[in-house]
Every structure is written in C-alpha cells, then in structure tokens.
mmCIF file of the C-alpha atoms, coordinates in Angstrom:
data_MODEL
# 
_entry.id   MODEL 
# 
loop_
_atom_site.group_PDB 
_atom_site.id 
_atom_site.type_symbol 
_atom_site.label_atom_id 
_atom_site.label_alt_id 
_atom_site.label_comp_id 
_atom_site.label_asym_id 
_atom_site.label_entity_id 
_atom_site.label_seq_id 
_atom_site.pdbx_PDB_ins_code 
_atom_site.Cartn_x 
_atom_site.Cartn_y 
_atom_site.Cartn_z 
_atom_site.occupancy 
_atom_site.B_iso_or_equiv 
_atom_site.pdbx_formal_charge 
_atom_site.auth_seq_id 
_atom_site.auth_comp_id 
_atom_site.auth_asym_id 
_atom_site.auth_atom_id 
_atom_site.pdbx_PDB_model_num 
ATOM 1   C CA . UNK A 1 1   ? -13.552 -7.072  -31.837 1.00 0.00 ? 1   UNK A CA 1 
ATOM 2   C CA . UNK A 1 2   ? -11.834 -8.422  -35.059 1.00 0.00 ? 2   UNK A CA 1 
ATOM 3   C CA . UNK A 1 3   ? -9.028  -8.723  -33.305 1.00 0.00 ? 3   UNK A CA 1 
ATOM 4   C CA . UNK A 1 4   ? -10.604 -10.769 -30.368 1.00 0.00 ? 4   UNK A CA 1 
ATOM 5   C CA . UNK A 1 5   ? -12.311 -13.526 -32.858 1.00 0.00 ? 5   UNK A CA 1 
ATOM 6   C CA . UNK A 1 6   ? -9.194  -13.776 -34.088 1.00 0.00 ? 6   UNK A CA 1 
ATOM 7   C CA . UNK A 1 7   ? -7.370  -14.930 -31.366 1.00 0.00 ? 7   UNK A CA 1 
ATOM 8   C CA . UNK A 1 8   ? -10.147 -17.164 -30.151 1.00 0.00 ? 8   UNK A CA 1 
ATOM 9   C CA . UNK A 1 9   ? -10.157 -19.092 -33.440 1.00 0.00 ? 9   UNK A CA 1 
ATOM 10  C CA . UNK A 1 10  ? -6.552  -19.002 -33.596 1.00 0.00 ? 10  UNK A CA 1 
ATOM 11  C CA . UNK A 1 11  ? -6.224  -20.200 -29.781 1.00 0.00 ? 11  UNK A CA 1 
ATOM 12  C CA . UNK A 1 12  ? -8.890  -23.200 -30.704 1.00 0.00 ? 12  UNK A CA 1 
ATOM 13  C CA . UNK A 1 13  ? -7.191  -23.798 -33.349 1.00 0.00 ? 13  UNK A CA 1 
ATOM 14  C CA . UNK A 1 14  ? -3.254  -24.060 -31.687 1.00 0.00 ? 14  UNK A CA 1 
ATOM 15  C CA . UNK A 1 15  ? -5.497  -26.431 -28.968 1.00 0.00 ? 15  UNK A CA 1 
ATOM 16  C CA . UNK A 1 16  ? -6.618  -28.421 -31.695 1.00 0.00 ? 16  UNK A CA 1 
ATOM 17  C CA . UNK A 1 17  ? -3.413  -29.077 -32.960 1.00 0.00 ? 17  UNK A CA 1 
ATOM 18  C CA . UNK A 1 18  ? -1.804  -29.697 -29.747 1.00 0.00 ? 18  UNK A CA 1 
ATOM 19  C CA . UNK A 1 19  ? -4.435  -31.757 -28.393 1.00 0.00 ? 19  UNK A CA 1 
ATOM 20  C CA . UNK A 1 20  ? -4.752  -35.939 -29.119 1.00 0.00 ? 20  UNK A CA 1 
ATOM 21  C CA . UNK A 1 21  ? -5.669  -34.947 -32.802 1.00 0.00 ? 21  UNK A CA 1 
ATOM 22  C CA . UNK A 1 22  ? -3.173  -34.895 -35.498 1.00 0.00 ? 22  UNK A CA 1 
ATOM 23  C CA . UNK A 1 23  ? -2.210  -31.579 -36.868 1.00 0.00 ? 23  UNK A CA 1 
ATOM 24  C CA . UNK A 1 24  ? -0.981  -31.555 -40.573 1.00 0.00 ? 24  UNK A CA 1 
ATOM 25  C CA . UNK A 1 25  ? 1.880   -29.358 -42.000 1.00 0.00 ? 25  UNK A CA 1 
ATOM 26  C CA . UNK A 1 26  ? -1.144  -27.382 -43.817 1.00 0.00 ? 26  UNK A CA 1 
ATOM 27  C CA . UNK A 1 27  ? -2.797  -26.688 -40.789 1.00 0.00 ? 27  UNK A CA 1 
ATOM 28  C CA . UNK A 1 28  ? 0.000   -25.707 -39.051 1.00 0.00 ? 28  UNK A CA 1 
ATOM 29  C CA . UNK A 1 29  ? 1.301   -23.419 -41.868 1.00 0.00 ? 29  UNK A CA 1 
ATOM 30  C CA . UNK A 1 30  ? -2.939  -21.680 -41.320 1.00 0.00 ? 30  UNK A CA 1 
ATOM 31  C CA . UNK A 1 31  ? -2.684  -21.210 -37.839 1.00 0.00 ? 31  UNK A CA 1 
ATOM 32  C CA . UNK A 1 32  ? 1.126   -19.501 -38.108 1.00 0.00 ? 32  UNK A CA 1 
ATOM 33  C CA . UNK A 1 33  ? -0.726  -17.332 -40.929 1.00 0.00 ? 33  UNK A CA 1 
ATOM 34  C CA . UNK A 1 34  ? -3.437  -16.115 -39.319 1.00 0.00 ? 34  UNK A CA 1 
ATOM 35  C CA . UNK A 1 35  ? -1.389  -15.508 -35.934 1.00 0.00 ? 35  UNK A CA 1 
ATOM 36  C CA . UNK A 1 36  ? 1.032   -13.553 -38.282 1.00 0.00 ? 36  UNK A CA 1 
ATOM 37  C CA . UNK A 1 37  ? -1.726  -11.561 -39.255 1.00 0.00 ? 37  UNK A CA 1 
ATOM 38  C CA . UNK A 1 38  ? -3.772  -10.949 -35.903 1.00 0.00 ? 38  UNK A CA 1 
ATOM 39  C CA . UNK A 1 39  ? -0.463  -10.264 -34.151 1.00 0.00 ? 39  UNK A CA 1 
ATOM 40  C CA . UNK A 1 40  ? 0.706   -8.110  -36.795 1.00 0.00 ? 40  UNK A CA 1 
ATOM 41  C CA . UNK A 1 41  ? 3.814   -5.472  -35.527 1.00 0.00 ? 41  UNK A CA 1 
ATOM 42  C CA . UNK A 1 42  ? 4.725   -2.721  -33.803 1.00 0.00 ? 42  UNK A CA 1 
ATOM 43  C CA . UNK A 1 43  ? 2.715   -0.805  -31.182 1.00 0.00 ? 43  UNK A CA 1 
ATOM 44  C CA . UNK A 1 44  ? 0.080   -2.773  -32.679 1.00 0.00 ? 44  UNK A CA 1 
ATOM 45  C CA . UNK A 1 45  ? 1.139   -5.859  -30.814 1.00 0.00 ? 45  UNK A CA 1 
ATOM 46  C CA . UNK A 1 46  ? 0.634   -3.682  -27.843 1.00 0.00 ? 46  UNK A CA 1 
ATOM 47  C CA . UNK A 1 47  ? -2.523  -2.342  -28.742 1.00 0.00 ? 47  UNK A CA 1 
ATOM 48  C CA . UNK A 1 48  ? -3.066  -6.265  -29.587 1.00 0.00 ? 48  UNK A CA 1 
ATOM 49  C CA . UNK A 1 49  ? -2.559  -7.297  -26.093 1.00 0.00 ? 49  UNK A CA 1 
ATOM 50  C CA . UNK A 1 50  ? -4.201  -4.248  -24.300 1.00 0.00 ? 50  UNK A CA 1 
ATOM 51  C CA . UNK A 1 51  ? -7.250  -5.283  -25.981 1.00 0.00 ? 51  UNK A CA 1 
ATOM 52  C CA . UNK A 1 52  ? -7.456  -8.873  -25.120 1.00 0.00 ? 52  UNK A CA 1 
ATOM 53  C CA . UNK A 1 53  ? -6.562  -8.255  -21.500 1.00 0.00 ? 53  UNK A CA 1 
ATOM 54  C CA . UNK A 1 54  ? -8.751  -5.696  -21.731 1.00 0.00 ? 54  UNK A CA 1 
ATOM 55  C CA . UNK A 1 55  ? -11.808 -8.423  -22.403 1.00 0.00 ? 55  UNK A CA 1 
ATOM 56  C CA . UNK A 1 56  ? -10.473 -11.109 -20.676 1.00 0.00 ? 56  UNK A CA 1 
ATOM 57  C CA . UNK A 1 57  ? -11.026 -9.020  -17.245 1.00 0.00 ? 57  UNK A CA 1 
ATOM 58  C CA . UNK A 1 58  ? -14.219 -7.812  -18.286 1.00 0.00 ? 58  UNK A CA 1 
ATOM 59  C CA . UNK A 1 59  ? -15.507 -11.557 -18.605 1.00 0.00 ? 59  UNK A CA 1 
ATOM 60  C CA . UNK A 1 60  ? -13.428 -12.640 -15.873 1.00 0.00 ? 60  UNK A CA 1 
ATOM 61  C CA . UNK A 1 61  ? -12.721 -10.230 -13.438 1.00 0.00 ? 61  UNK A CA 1 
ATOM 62  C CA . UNK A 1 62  ? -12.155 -12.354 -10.638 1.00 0.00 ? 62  UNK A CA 1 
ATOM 63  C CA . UNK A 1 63  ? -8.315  -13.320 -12.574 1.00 0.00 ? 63  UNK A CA 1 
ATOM 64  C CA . UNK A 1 64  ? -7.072  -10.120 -12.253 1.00 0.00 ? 64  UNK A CA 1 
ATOM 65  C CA . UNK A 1 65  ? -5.870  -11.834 -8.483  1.00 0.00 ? 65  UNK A CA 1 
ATOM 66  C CA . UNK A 1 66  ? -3.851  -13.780 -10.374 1.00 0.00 ? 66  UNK A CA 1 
ATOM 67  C CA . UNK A 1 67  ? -1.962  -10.785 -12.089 1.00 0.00 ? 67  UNK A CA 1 
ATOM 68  C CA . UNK A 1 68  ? -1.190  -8.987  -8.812  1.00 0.00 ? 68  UNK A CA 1 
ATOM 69  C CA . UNK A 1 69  ? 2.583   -9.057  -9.226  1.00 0.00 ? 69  UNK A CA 1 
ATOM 70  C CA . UNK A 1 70  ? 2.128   -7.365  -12.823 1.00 0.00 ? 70  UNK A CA 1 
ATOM 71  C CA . UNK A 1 71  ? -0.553  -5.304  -11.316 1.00 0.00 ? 71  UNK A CA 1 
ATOM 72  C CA . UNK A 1 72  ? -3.611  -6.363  -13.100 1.00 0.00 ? 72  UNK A CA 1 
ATOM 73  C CA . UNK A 1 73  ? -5.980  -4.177  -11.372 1.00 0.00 ? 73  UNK A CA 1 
ATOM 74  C CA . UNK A 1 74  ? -4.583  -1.432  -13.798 1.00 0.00 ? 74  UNK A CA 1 
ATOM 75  C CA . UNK A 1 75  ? -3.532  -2.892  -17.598 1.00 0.00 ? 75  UNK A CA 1 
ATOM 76  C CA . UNK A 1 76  ? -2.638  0.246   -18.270 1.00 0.00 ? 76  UNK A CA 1 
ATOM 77  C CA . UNK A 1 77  ? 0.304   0.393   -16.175 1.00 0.00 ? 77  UNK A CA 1 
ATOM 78  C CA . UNK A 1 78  ? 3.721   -0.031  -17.371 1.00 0.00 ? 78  UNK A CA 1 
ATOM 79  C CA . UNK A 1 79  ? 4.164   -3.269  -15.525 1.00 0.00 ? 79  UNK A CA 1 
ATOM 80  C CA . UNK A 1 80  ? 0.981   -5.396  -17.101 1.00 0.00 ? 80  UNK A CA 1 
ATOM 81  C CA . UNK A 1 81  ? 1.543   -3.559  -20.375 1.00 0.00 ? 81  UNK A CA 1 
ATOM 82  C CA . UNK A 1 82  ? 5.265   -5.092  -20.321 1.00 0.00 ? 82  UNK A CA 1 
ATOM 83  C CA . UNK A 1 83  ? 3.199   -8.682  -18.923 1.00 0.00 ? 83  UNK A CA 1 
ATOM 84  C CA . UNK A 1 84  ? 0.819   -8.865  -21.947 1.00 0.00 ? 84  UNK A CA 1 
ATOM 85  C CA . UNK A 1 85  ? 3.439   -7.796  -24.154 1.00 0.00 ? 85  UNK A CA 1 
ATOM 86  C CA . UNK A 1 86  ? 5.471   -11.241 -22.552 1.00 0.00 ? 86  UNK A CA 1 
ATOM 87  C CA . UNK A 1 87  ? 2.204   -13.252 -23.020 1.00 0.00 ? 87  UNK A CA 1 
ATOM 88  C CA . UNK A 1 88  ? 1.948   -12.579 -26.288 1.00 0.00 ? 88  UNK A CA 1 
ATOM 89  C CA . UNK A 1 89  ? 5.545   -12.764 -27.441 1.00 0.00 ? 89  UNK A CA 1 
ATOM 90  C CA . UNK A 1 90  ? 5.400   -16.222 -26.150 1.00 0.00 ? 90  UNK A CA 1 
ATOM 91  C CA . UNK A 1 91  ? 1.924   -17.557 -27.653 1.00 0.00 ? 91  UNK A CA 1 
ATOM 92  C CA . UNK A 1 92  ? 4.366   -16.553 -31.395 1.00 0.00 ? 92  UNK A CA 1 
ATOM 93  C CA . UNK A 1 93  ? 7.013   -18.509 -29.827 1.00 0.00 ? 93  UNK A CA 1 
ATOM 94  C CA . UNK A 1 94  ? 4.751   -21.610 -29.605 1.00 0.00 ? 94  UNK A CA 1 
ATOM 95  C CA . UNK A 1 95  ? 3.291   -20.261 -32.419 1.00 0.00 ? 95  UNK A CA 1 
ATOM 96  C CA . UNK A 1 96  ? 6.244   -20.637 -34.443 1.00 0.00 ? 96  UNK A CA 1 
ATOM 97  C CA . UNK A 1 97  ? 7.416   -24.024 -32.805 1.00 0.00 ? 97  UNK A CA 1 
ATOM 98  C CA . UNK A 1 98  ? 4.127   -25.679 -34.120 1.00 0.00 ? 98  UNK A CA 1 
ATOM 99  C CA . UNK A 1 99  ? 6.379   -27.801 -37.151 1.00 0.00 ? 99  UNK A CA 1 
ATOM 100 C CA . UNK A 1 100 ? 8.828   -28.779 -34.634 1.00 0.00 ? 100 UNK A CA 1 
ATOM 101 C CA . UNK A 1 101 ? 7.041   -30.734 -31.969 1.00 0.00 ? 101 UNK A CA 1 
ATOM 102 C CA . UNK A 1 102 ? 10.207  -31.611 -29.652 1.00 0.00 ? 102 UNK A CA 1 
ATOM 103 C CA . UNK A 1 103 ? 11.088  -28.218 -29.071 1.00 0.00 ? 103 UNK A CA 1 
ATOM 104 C CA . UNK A 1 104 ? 7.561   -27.278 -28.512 1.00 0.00 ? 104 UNK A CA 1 
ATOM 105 C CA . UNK A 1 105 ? 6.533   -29.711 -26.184 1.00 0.00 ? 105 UNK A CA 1 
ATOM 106 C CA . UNK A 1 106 ? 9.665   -28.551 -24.138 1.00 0.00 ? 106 UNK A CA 1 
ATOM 107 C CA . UNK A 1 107 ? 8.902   -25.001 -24.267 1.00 0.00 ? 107 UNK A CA 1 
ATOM 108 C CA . UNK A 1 108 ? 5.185   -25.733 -23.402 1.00 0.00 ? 108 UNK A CA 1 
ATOM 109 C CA . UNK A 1 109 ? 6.410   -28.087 -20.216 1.00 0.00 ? 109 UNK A CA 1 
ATOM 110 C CA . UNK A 1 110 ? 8.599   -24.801 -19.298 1.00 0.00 ? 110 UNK A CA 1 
ATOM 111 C CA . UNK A 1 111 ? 5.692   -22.352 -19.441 1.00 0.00 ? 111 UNK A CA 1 
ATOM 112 C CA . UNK A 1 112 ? 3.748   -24.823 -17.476 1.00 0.00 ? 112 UNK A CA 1 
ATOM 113 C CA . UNK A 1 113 ? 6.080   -25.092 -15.188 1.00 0.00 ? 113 UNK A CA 1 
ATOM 114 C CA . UNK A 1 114 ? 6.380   -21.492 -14.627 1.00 0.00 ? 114 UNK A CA 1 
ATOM 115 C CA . UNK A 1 115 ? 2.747   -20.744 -14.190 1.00 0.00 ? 115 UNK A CA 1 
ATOM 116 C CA . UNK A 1 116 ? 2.271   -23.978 -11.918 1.00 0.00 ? 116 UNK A CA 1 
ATOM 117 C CA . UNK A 1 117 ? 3.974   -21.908 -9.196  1.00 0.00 ? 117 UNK A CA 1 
ATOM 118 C CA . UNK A 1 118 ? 1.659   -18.908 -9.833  1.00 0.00 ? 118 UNK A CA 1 
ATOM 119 C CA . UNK A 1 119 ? -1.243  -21.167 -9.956  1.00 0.00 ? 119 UNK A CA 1 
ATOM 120 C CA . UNK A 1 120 ? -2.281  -20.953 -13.302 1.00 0.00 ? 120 UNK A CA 1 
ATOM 121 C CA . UNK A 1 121 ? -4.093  -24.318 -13.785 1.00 0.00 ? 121 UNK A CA 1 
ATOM 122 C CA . UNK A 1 122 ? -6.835  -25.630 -15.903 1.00 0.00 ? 122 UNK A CA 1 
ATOM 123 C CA . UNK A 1 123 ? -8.745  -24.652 -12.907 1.00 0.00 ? 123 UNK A CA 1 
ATOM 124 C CA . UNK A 1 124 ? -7.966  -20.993 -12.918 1.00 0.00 ? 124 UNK A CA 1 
ATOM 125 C CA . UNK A 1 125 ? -10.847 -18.475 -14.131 1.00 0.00 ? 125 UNK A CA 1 
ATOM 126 C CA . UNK A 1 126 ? -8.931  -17.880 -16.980 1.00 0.00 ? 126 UNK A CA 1 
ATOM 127 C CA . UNK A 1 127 ? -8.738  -21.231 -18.975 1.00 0.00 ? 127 UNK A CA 1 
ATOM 128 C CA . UNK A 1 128 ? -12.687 -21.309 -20.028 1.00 0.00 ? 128 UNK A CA 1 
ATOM 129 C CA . UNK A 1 129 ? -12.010 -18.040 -21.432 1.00 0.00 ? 129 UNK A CA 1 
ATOM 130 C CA . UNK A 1 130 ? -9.433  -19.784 -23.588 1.00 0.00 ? 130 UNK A CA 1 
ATOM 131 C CA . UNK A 1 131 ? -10.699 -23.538 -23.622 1.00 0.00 ? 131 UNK A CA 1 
ATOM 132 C CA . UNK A 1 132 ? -14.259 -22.972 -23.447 1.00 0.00 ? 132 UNK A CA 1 
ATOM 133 C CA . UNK A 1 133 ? -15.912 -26.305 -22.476 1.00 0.00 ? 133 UNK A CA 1 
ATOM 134 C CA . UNK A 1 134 ? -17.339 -28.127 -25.312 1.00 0.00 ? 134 UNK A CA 1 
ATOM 135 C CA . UNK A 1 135 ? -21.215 -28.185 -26.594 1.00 0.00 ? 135 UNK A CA 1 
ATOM 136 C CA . UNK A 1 136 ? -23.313 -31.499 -25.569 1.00 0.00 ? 136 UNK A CA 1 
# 
C-alpha cells in the first residue's frame, strides 16, 4: 500500500508540474526523488508494477479490455509482466526528462501518439484512476 500512495502522489505531482502551473527546479528535483525511491531496483521494479496493475484492475476492471494484446486478464503472465515493466520504465523516462522540457514534451507527444491508436484517451477507465477529478 506504501508503494501505491506513492505513486499516486508522485503521479499528481508529475501532473502538476506538467500541467498550466509552473514547476520549479526544486520541485522537479522532489518528484525525481521520490520516484527514485518508490521505483527503487531490481525485481522490485517488477514487484513495483505487479502491484499497481494489480490495484488498478481491482478499481477498474472494466480496462483490462484495453490490455488484451498484453493479456491483461492475467498480470501474471509473462506478456503483461514485460507490459508493466514498459509502463513503468517509461513513467522514469519522463520522470527523468522533467528539467528538460523540449525533450519531454516530445517524448510525451510520442507516447500519446502511441496510445491514441490503442485508445487510451482521457476518456478511458483508466485516467480517473490517475487524474482523479478535482474536489468542488
């Protein structure tokens, strides 16, 4: 569970950033410090990944459609194991981009454009998991 808050403050905190609001070097050098710790290395990155896939279908199981060509009825398979390990090796890409914005905003239009064709949108059950809408 540790691990889980972690990522969802980290992953509201990378949005932050990213978003209209200006990110300073010292918040960028936080969020790469807490990522660095909550992604640690290892088989713990797999572990890492297991478990947030893990909850993510639990509290959205109707996304697991959208994981049928890494078989996401079944994270324990080779194939989604290899998948989340992908997923998270490029959140520390971004991760790692945040202090130099041109190269990040490409690499974020690439991933967008990848999962545009797999229809990973804003709309998709997965984004309020991630971007949970805010509190009026």
């Amino acid at each position: 569970m540790k691990s889980l808050i972690a990522l969802v403050c980290l992953v509201a905190a990378v949005d932050y950033c990213l978003a209209d609001h200006v990110c300073g070097p010292l918040q960028r050098l936080k969020v790469k410090r807490q990522w660095a710790e909550a992604y640690g290395s290892g088989s713990g990155r797999e572990d890492f990944g297991h478990y947030i896939w893990a909850h993510v279908f639990q509290h959205a199981p109707a996304a697991r459609d959208l994981f049928q060509r890494v078989r996401g009825d079944n994270i324990h398979t080779p194939e989604f194991r290899a998948h989340a390990t992908r997923v998270l090796g490029g959140l520390d890409m971004c991760i790692a981009l945040l202090d130099d914005e041109p190269v990040l905003n490409t690499q974020l239009a690439h991933l967008a454009k990848q999962h545009k064709s797999r229809a990973v949108t804003a709309n998709s059950p997965l984004f309020p998991l991630f971007f949970p809408p805010p509190n009026i």
